[in-house]
Short mmCIF file of C-alpha atoms in Angstrom, two decimals:
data_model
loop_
_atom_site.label_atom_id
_atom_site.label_comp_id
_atom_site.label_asym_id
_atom_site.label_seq_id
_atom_site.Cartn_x
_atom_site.Cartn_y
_atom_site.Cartn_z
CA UNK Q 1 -14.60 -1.81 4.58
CA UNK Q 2 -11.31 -1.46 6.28
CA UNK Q 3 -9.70 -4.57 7.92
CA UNK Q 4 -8.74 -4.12 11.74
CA UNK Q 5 -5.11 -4.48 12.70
CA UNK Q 6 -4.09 -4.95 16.56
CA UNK Q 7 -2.36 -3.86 17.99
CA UNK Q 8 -2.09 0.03 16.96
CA UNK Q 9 0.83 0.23 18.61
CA UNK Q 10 3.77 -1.82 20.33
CA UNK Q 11 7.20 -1.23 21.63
CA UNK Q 12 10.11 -4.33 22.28
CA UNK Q 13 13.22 -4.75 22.96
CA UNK Q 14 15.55 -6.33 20.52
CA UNK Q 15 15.41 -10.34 20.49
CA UNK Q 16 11.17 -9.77 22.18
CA UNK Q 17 8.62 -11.39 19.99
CA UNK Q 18 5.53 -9.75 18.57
CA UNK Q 19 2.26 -10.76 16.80
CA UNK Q 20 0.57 -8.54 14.70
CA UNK Q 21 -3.62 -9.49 13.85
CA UNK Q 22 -5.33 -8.53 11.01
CA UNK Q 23 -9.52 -8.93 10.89
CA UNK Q 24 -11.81 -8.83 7.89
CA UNK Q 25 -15.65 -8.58 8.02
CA UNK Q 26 -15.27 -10.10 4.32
CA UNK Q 27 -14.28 -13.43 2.98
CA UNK Q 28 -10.92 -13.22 1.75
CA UNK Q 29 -8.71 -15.11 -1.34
CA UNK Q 30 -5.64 -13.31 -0.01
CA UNK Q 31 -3.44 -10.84 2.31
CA UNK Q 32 -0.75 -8.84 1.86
CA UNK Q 33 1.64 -8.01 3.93
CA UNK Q 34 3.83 -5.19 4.33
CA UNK Q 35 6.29 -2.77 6.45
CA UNK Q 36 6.52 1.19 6.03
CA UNK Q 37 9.53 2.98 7.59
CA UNK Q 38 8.55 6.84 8.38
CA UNK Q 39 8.72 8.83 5.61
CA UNK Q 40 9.14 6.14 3.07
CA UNK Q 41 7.38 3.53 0.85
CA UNK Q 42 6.10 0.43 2.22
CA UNK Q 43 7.91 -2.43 1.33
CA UNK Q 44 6.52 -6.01 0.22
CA UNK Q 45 7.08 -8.46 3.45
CA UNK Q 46 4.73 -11.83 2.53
CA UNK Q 47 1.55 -12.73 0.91
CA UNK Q 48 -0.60 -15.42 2.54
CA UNK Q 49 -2.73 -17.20 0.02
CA UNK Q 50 -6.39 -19.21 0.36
CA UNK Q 51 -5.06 -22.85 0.74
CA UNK Q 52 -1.89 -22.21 2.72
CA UNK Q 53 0.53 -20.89 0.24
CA UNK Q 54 3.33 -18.18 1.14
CA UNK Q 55 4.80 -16.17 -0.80
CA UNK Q 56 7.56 -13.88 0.94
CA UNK Q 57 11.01 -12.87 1.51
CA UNK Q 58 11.93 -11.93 4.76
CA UNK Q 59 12.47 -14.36 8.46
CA UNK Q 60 9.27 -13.14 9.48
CA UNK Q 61 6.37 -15.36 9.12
CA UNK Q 62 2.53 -15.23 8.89
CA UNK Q 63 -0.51 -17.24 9.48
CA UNK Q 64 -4.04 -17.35 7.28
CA UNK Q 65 -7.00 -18.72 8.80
CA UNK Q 66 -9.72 -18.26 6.44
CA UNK Q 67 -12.76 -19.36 8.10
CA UNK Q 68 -11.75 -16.79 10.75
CA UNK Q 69 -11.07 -14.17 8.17
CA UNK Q 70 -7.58 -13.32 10.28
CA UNK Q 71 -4.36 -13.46 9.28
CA UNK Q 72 -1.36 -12.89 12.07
CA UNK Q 73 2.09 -11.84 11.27
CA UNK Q 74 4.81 -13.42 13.77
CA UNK Q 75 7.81 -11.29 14.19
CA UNK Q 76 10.64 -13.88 16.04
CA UNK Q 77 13.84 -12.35 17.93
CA UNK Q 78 13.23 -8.93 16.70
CA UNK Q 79 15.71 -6.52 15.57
CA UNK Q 80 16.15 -2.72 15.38
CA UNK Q 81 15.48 -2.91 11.53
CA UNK Q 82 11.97 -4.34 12.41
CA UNK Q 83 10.48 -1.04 13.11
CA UNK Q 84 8.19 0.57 12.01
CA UNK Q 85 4.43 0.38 10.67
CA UNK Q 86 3.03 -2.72 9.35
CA UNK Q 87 0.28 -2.61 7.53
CA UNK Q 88 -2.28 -5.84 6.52
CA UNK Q 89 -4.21 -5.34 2.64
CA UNK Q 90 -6.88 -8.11 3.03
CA UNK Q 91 -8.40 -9.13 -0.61
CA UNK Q 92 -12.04 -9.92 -0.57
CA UNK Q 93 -13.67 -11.71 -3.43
CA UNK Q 94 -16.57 -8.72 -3.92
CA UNK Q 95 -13.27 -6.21 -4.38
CA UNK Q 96 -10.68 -6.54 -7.21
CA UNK Q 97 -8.18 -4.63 -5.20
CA UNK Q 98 -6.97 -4.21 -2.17
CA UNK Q 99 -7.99 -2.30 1.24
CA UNK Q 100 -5.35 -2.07 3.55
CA UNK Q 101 -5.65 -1.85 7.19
CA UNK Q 102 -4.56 1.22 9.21
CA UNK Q 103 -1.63 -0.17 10.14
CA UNK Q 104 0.65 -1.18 13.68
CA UNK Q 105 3.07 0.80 14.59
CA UNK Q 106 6.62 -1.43 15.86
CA UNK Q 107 9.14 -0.06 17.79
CA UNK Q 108 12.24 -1.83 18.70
CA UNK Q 109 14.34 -0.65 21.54
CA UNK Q 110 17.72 -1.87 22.21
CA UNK V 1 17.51 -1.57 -11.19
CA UNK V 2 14.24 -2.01 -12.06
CA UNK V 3 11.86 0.38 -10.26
CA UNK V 4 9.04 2.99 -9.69
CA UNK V 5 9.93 6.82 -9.98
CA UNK V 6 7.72 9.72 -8.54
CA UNK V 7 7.97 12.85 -8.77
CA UNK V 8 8.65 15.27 -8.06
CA UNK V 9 8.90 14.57 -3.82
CA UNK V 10 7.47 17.22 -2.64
CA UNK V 11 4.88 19.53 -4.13
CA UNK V 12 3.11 22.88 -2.90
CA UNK V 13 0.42 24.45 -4.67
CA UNK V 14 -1.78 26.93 -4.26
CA UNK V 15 -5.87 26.13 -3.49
CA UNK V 16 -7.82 25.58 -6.16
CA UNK V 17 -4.96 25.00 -8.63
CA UNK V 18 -4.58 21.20 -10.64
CA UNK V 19 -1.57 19.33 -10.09
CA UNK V 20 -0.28 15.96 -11.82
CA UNK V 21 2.19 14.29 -9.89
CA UNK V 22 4.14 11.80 -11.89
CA UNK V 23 4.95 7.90 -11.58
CA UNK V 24 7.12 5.84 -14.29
CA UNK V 25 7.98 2.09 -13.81
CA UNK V 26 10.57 0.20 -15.56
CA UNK V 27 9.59 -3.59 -13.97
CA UNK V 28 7.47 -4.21 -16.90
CA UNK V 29 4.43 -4.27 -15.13
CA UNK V 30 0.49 -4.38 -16.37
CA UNK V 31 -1.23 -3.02 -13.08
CA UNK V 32 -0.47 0.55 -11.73
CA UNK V 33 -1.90 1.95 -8.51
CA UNK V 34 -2.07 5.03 -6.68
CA UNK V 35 -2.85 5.70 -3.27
CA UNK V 36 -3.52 8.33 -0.71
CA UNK V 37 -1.87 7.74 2.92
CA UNK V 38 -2.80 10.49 5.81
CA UNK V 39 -1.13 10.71 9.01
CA UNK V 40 -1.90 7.58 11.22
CA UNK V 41 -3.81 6.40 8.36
CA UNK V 42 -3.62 3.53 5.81
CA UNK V 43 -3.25 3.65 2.30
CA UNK V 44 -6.31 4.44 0.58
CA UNK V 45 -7.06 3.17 -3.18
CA UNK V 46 -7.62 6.39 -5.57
CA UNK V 47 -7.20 4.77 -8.71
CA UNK V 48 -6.16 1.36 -10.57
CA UNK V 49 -5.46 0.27 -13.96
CA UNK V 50 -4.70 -3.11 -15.33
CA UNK V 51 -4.16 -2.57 -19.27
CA UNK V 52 -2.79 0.85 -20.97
CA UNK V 53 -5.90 2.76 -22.34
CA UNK V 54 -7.66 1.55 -19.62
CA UNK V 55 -8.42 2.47 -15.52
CA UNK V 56 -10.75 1.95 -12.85
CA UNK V 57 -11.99 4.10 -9.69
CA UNK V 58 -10.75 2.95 -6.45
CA UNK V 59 -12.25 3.75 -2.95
CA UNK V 60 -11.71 7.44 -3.12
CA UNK V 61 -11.81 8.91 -6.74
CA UNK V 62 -13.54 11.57 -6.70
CA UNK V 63 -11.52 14.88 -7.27
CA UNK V 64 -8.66 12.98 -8.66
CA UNK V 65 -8.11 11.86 -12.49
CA UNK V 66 -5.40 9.53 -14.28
CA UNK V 67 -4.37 8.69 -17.66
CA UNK V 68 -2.63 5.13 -18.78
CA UNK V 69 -1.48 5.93 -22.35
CA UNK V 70 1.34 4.24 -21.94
CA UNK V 71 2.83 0.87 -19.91
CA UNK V 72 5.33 2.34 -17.79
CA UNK V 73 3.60 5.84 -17.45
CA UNK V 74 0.67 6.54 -14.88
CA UNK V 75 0.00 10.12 -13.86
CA UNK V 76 -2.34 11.24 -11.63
CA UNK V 77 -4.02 14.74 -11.35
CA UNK V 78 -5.44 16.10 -8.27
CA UNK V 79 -7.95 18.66 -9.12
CA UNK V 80 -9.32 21.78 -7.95
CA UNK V 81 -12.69 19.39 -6.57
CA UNK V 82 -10.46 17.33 -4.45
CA UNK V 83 -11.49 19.01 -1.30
CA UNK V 84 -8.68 17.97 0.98
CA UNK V 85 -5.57 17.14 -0.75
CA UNK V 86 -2.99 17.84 1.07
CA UNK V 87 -1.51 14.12 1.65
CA UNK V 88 1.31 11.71 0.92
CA UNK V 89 0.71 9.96 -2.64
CA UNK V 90 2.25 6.87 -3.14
CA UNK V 91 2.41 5.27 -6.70
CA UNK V 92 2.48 1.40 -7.20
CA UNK V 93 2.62 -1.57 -9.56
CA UNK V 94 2.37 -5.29 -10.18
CA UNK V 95 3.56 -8.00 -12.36
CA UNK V 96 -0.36 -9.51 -12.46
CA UNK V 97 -3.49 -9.27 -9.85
CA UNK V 98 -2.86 -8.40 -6.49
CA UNK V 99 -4.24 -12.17 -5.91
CA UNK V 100 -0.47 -13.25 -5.46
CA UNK V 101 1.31 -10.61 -6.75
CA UNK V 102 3.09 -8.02 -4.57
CA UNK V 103 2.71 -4.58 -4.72
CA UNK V 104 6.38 -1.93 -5.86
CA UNK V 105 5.75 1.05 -4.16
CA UNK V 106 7.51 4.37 -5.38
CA UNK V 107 9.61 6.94 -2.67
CA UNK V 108 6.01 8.73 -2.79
CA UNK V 109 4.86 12.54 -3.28
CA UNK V 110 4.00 14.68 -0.45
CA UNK V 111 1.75 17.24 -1.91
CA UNK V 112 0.87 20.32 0.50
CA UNK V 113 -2.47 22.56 -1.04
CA UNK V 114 -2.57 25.98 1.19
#
């Protein structure tokens, strides 16, 4: 089952913060995140792993709470390169893979 | 630089005609994914394998067949029985599991069936 992202959709201005949410119905190990620019592949942002461990690359950090089954990505003083969709891939112990939510489209304004 | 290549970008066929759109990775990876995106719509799991010689179904398999003969190489073929295939295709891999491994995307296919 897919995970639920909110918001669908949110616009900013440049230096505004935004928090992305990401719900699974499914007890999860892991969750990916990640950033698609129209037209292009999405590219690797952070993975949030059971126990509190982070694994990422970018000034843009995340929470996992896994009794909740959520994980939030916090976008800080955003910029213009921030936009675009985001998408959350929660990993469930029943799947070996993983199902990616239908993602939040960012738009930052000047 | 290491990467994934797809092609060919874009694709038009006719209905009822196979296509294999291609994906080669030079990162050394074990796992290779491919996945369907729709407008507005999340990426959807089509197939996965782990090992060469060997592949598993994803969410939406049906219509769709892959080959792993080789490490770096994993085509896919959309078939006539895919009944909607117009969609962007995007190839991946990993280093291990997707546990704590990120996914490499490719630039994607955008295949158009009329």
């Amino acid at each position: 089952q897919q995970p639920v992202q909110s918001p669908q959709a949110v616009i900013l201005r440049e230096g505004e913060d935004a928090v992305i949410n990401c719900s699974s119905s499914k007890a999860l190990y892991s969750v990916h995140w990640y950033r698609q620019k129209h037209g292009e592949a999405p590219v690797f942002l952070m993975i949030l792993l059971k126990g509190g461990e982070q694994k990422g690359h970018e000034k843009i950090s995340a929470s996992f709470n896994e009794k909740k089954q959520q994980s939030s990505l916090y976008l800080t003083a955003s910029q213009l390169s921030y936009s675009g969709t985001y998408f959350c891939g929660p990993l469930s112990g029943s799947a070996r893979q993983l199902t990616f939510g239908s993602g939040t489209q960012l738009t930052v304004l000047p | 630089d290491g990467g994934i290549t797809q092609s060919p970008k874009y694709l038009f066929r006719k209905e009822g005609q196979n296509v294999t759109l291609s994906c080669e990775q030079n990162l050394n990876h074990d796992a290779m994914y491919w996945y369907r995106q729709d407008p507005g719509q999340g990426l959807r799991l089509i197939y996965y394998s782990q090992i060469v010689n060997d592949f598993q179904k994803g969410d939406i398999a049906e219509g769709y067949s892959v080959s792993r003969e080789k490490k770096e190489s994993f085509p896919l073929t959309v078939t006539s029985a895919q009944k909607n295939p117009t969609a962007f295709y995007l190839c991946a891999s990993s280093d291990r599991g997707t546990y704590n491994s990120p996914l490499h995307f490719g630039n994607g296919t955008r295949l158009t069936v009329t």
